[in-house]
Tab-separated table of C-alpha atoms in Angstrom:
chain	number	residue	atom	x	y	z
A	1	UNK	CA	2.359	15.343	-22.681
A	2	UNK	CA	1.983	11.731	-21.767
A	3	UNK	CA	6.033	11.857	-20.372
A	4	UNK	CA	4.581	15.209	-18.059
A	5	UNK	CA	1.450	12.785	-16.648
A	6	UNK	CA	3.312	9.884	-16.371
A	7	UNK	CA	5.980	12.057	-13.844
A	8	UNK	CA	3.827	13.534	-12.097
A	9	UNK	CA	1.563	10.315	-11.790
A	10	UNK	CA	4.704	8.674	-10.306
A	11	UNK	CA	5.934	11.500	-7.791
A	12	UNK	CA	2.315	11.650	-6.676
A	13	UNK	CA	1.654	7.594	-6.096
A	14	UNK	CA	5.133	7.756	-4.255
A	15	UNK	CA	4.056	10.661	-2.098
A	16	UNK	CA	0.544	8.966	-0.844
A	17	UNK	CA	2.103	4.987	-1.031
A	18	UNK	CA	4.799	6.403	1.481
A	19	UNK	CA	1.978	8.669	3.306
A	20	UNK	CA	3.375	12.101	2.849
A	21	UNK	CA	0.504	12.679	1.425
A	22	UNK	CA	-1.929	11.212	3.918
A	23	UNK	CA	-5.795	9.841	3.797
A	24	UNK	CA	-7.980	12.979	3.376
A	25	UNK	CA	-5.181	15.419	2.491
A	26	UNK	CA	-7.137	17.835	-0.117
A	27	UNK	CA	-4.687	18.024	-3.456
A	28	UNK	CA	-4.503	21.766	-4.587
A	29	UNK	CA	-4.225	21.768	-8.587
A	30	UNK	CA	-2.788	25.450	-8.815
A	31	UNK	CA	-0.309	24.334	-5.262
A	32	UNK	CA	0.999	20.909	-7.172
A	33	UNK	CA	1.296	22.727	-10.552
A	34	UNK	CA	3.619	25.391	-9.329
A	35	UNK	CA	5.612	22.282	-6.951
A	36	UNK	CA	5.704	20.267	-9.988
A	37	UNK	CA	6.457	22.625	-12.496
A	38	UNK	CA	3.757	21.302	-14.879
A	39	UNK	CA	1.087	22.856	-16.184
A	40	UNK	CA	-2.734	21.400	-14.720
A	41	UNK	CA	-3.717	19.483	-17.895
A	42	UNK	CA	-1.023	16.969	-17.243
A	43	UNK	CA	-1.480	17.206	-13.087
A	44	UNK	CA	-4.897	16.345	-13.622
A	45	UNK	CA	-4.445	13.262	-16.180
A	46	UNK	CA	-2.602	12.219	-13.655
A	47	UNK	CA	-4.923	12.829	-10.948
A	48	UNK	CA	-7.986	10.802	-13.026
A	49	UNK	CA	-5.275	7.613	-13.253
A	50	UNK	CA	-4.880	7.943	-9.799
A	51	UNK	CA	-8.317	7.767	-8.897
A	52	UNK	CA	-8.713	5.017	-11.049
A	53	UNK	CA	-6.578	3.170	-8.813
A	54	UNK	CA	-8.208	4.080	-5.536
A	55	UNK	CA	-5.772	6.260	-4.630
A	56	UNK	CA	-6.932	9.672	-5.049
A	57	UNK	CA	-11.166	10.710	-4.559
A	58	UNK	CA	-11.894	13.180	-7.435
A	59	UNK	CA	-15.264	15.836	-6.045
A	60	UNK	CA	-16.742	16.890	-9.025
A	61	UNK	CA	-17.028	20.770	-9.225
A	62	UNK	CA	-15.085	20.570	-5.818
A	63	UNK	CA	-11.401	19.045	-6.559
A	64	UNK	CA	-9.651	16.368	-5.145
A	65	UNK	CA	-8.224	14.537	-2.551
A	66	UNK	CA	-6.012	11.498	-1.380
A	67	UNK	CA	-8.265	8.645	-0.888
A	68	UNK	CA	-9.955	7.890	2.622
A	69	UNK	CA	-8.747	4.996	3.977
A	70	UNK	CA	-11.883	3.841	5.758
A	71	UNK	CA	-12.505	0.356	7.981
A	72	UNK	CA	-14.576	-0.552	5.601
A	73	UNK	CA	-11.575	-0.162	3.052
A	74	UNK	CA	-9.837	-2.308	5.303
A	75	UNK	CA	-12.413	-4.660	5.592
A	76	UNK	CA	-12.531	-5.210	1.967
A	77	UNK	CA	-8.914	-5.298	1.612
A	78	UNK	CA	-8.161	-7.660	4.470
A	79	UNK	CA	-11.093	-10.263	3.337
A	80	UNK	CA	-9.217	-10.246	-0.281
A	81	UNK	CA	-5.934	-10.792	1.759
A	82	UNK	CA	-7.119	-13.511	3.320
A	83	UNK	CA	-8.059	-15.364	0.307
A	84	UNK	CA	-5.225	-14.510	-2.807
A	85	UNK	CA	-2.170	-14.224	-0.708
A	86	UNK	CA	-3.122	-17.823	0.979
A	87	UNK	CA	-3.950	-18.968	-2.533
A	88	UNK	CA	-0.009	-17.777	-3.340
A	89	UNK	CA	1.717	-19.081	-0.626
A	90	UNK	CA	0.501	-22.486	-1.269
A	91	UNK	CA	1.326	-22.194	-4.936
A	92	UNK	CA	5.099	-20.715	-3.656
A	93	UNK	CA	5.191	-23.818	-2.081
A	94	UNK	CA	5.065	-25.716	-4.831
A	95	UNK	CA	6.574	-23.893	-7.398
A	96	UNK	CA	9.080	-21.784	-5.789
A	97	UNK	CA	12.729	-22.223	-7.610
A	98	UNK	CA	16.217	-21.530	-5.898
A	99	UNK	CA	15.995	-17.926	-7.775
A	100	UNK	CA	12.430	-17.229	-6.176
A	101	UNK	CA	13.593	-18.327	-3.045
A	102	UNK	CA	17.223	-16.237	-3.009
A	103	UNK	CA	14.621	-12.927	-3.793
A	104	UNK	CA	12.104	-13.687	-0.986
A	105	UNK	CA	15.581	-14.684	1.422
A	106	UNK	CA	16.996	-11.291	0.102
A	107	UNK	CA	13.787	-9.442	1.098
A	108	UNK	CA	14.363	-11.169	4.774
A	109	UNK	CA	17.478	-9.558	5.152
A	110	UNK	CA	16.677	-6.215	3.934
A	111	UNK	CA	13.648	-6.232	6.527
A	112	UNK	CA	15.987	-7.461	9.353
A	113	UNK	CA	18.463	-4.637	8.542
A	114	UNK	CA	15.809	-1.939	8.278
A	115	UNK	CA	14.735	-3.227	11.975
A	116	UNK	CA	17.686	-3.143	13.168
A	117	UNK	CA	18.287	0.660	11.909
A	118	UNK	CA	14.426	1.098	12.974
A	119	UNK	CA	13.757	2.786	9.448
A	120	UNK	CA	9.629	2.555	9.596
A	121	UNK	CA	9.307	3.564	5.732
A	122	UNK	CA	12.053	1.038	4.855
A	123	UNK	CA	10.249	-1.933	6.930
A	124	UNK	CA	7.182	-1.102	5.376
A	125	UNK	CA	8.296	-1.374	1.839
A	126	UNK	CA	10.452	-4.362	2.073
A	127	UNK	CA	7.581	-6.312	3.500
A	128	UNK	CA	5.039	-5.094	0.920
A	129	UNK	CA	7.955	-6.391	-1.545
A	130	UNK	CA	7.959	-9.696	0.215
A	131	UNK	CA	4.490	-10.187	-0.307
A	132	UNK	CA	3.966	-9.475	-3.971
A	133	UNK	CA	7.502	-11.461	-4.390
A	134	UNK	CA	5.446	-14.503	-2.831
A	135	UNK	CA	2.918	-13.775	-5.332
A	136	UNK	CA	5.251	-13.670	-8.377
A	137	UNK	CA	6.933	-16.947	-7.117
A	138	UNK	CA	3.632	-18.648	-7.279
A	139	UNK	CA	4.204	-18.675	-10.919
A	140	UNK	CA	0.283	-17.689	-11.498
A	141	UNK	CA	0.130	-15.030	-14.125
A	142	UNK	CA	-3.639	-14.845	-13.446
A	143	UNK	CA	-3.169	-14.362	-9.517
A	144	UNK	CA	-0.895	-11.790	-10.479
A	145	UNK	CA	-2.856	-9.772	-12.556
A	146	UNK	CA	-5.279	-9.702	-9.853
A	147	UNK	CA	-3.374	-8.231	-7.194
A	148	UNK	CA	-1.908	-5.868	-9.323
A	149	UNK	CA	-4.414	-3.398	-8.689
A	150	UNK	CA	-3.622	-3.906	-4.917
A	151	UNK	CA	-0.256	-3.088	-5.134
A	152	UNK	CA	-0.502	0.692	-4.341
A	153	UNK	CA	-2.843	0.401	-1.734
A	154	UNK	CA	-1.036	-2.886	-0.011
A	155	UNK	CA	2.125	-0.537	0.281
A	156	UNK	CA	0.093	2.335	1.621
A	157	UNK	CA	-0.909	0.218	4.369
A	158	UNK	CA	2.001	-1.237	5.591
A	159	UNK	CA	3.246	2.610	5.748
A	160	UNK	CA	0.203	3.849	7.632
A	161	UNK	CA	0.539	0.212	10.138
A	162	UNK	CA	4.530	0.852	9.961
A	163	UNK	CA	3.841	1.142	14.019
A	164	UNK	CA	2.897	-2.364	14.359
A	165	UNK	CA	5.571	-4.515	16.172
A	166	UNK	CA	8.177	-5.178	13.225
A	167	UNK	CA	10.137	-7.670	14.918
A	168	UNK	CA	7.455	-9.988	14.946
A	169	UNK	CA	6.442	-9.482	11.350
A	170	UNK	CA	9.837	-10.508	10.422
A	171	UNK	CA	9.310	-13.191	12.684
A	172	UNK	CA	5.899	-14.148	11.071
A	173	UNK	CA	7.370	-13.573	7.478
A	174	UNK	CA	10.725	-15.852	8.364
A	175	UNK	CA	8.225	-19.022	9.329
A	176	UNK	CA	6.129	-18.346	6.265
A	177	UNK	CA	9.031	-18.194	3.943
A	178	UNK	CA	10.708	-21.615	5.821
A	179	UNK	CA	7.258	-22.984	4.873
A	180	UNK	CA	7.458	-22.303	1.080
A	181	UNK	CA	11.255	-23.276	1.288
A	182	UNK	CA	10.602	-26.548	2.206
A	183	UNK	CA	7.553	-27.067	-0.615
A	184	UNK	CA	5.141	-27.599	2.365
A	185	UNK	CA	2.303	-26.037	0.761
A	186	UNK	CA	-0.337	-26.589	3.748
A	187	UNK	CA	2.016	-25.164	5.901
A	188	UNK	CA	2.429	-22.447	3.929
A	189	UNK	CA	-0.963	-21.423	3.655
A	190	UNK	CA	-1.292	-21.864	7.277
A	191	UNK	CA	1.354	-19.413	7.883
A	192	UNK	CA	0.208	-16.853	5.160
A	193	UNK	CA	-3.719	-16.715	6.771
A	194	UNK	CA	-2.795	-16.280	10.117
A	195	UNK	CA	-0.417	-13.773	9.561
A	196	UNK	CA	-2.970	-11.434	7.860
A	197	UNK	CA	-5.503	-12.458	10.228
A	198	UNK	CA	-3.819	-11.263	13.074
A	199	UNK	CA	-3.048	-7.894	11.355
A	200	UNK	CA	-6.861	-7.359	11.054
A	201	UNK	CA	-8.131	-5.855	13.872
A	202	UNK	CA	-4.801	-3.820	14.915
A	203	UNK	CA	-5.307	-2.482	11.462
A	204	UNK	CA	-8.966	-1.959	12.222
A	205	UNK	CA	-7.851	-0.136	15.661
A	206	UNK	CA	-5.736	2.003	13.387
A	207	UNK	CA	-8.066	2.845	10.693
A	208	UNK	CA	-10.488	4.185	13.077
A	209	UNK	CA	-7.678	6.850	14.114
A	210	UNK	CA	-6.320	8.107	10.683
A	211	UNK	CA	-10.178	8.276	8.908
A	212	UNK	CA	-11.802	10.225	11.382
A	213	UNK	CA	-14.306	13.190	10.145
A	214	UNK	CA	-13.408	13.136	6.692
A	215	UNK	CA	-15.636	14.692	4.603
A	216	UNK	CA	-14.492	14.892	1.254
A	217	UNK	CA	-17.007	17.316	0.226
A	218	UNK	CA	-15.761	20.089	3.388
A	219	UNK	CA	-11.921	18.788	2.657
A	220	UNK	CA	-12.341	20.289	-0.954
A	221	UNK	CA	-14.554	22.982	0.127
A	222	UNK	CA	-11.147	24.741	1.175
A	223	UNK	CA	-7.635	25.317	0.749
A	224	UNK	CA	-6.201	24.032	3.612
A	225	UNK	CA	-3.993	21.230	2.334
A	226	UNK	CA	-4.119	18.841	5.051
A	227	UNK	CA	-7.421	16.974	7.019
A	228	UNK	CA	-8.796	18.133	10.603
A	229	UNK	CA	-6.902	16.065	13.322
């Protein structure tokens, strides 16, 4: 049984990470049993880890539904940005090694290309790697295990921001990775808060748009799959 959840857990965080399954959506047990070819006591162990990561918004006596993504939401997350990934850019700094550095360079290249081809979902992922590389490469297991948790929901908004100008994210990612490169750990944080900082309020801008009148109560009320536009 746990092989069953654990699939279906997976195919489902893909699907809402890379927003085909978007905030709001309302997730039809007897619909996603029939596309997954699982029966619902596995769909909805699945369902009750995903909530437990943020992703999913179980109604009780109602059903569920992928997660509002709400200002507030971004509020939160951004504030927690702000402090954790500055706090691992200056350890990078310091504690980066030549096979840290090679996988951040590495995920550089792979955003450049993904540019150049203009592949949105591809960006979006290999900067969401790049960050949680810079994490690893701070060598803090304790950081770490905090922003685990974020993981999901870091990669599921860079795919819902994926229209924010990617060149100069690369741009912004290239002088924060020359930063860590060179062990200059002031630097680096310097680089690592403004960068989020000026992602806030686009983000903000953009949160407004994709949250609007969701009610999660009405969204499970029917059978329609996806939210009101």
């Amino acid at each position: 049984m746990s092989a069953l959840r654990d699939r279906v857990y997976e195919t489902l965080k893909r699907r809402i990470v890379e927003v085909e399954l978007r905030p709001g959506e309302r997730l039809v047990e007897r619909d996603l049993a029939a596309e997954l070819d699982v029966s619902r006591i596995p769909l909805r162990e699945a369902l009750r880890l995903l909530s437990a990561e943020g992703l999913v918004m179980i109604v009780p006596n109602r059903g569920a539904l992928v997660s509002p993504f709400t200002p507030a939401d971004v509020r939160d997350l951004f504030d927690v940005r702000e402090s954790l990934e500055v706090l691992a850019a200056r350890l990078a700094a310091g504690r980066a090694d030549a096979c840290g550095l090679a996988r951040l360079h590495a995920l550089l290249e792979r955003a450049r290309d993904a540019v150049r081809r203009d592949d949105r979902g591809e960006i979006a992922a290999a900067n969401a790697e790049f960050h949680s590389e810079i994490v690893r490469v701070s060598g803090n297991a304790l950081l770490d295990t905090l922003m685990r948790p974020l993981d999901a929901q870091l990669r599921r908004l860079f795919r819902l921001t994926s229209d924010r100008d990617p060149g100069r994210q690369c741009a912004e990612h290239e002088e924060l990775y020359a930063a860590i490169a060179c062990g200059d750990a002031e630097r680096a944080a310097a680089c690592a808060l403004r960068h989020v900082a000026e992602g806030r309020e686009p983000t903000l801008a953009m949160a407004e748009r994709w949250t609007a009148d969701i009610d999660p109560v009405k969204v499970t009320h029917t059978r329609r799959r996806r939210p009101s536009a």
